[in-house]
CSV table of C-alpha atoms in Angstrom, one decimal:
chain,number,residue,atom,x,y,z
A,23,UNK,CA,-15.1,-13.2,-15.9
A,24,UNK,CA,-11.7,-14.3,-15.6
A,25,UNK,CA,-9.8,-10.8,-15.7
A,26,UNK,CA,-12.7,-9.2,-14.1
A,27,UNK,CA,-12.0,-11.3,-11.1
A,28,UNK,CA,-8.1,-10.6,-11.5
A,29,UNK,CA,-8.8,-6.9,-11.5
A,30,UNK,CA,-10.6,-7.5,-8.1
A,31,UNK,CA,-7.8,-9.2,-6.3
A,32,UNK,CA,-5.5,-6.8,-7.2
A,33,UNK,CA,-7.8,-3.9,-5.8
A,34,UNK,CA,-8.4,-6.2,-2.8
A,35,UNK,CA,-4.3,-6.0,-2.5
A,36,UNK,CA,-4.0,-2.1,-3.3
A,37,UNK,CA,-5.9,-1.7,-0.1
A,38,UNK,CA,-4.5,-4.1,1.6
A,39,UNK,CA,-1.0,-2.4,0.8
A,40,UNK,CA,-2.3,1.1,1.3
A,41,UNK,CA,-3.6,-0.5,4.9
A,42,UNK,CA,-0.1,-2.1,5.6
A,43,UNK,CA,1.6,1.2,4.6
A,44,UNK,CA,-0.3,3.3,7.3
A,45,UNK,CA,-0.8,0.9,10.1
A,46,UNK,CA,1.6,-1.7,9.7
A,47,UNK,CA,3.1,-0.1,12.5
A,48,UNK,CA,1.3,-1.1,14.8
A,49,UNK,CA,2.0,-4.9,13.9
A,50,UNK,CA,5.5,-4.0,14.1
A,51,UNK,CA,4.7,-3.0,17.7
A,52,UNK,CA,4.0,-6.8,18.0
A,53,UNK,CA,6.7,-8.3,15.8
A,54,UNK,CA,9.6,-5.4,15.0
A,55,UNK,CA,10.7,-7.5,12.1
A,56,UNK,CA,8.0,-6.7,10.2
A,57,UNK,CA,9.6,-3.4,9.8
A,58,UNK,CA,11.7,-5.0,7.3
A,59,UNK,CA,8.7,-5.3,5.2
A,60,UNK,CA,6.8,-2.2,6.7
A,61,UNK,CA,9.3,0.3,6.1
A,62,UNK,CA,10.3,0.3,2.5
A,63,UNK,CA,5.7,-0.1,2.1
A,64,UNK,CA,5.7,3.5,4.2
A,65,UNK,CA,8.4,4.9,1.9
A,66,UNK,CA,6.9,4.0,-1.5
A,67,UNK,CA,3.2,5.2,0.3
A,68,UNK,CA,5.0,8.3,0.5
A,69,UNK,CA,6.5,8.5,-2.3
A,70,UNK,CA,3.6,7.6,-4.2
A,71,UNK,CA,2.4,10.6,-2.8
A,72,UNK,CA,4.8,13.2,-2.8
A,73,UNK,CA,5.9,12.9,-6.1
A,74,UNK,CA,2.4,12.5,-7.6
A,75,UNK,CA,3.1,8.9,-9.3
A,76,UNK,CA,0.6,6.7,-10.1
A,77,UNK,CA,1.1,3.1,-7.8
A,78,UNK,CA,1.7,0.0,-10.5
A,79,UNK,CA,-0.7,-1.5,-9.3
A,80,UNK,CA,-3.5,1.0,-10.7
A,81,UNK,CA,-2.7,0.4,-14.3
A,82,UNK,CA,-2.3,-3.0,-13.8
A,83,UNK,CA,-5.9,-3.4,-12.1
A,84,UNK,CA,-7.4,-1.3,-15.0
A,85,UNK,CA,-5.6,-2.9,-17.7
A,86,UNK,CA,-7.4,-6.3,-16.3
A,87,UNK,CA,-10.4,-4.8,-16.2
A,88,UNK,CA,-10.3,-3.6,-19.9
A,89,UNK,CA,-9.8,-7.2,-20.9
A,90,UNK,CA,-12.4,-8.3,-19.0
A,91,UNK,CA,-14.8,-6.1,-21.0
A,92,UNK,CA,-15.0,-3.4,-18.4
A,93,UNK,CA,-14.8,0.4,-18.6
A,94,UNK,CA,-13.9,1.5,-15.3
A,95,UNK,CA,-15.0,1.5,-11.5
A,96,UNK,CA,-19.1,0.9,-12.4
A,97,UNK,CA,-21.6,-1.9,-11.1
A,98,UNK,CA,-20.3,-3.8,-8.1
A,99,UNK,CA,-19.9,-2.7,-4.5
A,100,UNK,CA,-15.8,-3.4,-4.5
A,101,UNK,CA,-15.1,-1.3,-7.7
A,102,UNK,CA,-17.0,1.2,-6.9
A,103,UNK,CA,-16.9,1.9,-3.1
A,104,UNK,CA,-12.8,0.2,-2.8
A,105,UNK,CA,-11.9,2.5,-5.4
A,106,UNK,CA,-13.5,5.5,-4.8
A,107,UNK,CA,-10.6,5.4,-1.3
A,108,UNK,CA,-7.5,4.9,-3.8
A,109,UNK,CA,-8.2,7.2,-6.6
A,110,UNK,CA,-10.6,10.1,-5.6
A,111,UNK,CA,-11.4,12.7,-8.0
A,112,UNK,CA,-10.5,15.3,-6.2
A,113,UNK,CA,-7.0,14.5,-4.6
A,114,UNK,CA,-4.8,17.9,-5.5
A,115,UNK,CA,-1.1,17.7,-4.8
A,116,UNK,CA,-1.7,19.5,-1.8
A,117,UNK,CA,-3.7,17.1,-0.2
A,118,UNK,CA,-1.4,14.6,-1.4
A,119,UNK,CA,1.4,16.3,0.6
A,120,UNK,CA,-1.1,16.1,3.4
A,121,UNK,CA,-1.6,12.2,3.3
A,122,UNK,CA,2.6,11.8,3.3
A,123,UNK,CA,2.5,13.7,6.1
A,124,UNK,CA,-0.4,11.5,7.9
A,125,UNK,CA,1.2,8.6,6.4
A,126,UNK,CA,4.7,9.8,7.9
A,127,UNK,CA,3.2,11.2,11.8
A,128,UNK,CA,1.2,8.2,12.4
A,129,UNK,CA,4.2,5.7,11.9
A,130,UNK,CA,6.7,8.5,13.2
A,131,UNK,CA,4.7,7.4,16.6
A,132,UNK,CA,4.5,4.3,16.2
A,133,UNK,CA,8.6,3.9,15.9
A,134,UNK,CA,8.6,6.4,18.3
A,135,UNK,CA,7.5,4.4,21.0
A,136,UNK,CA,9.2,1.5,19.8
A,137,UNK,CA,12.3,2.2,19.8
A,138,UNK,CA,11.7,4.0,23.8
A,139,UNK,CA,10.0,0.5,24.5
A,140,UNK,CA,13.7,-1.4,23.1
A,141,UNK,CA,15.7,0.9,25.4
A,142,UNK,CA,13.7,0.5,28.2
């Protein structure tokens, strides 16, 4: 129960990283130094993708859930439906290219208008 639970909170903080990678732009809107924090999160997101890694915290999640007597992402609505949004099946490299590109255009706006908001 104990690493089962363990393997949730770190799937509840992969999304909530993955989240803070592609809009924590907008809370920088509200409190630029955030960037600090939001910046090297976009550039591992992108990374992550790009290069075709595997996050840490994936292993890390499964490796808890082995422990806790669990063979994957079956039974309860957070494994299965949390999950299914970080590791799809079906994610080729060139759709990975395509969400670095997202990840980079939606924060490329976001500093965008920033940084004409600062000189203003």
């Amino acid at each position: 129960m104990f690493y089962r639970l363990i393997a949730d909170l770190i799937l509840v903080l992969h999304v909530a990283f993955v989240a803070f990678a592609l809009f924590g732009g907008l809370l920088v809107l509200r409190r630029p130094r955030v960037a600090w924090l939001h910046l090297p999160a976009l550039a591992w997101g992108v990374f992550v993708q790009w290069a075709d890694r595997i996050c840490p915290l994936t292993p890390l999640e499964n490796h808890f859930r082995v422990l806790g007597g669990e063979a994957g992402y079956t039974g309860r609505f957070i494994e299965h439906y949390l999950s299914m949004l970080l590791y799809p099946d079906n994610l080729t490299i060139e759709l990975r290219y395509l969400l670095g590109a997202v990840l980079l255009a939606v924060n490329a706006v976001v500093y965008t208008r920033l940084i004409l908001r600062k000189r203003a």
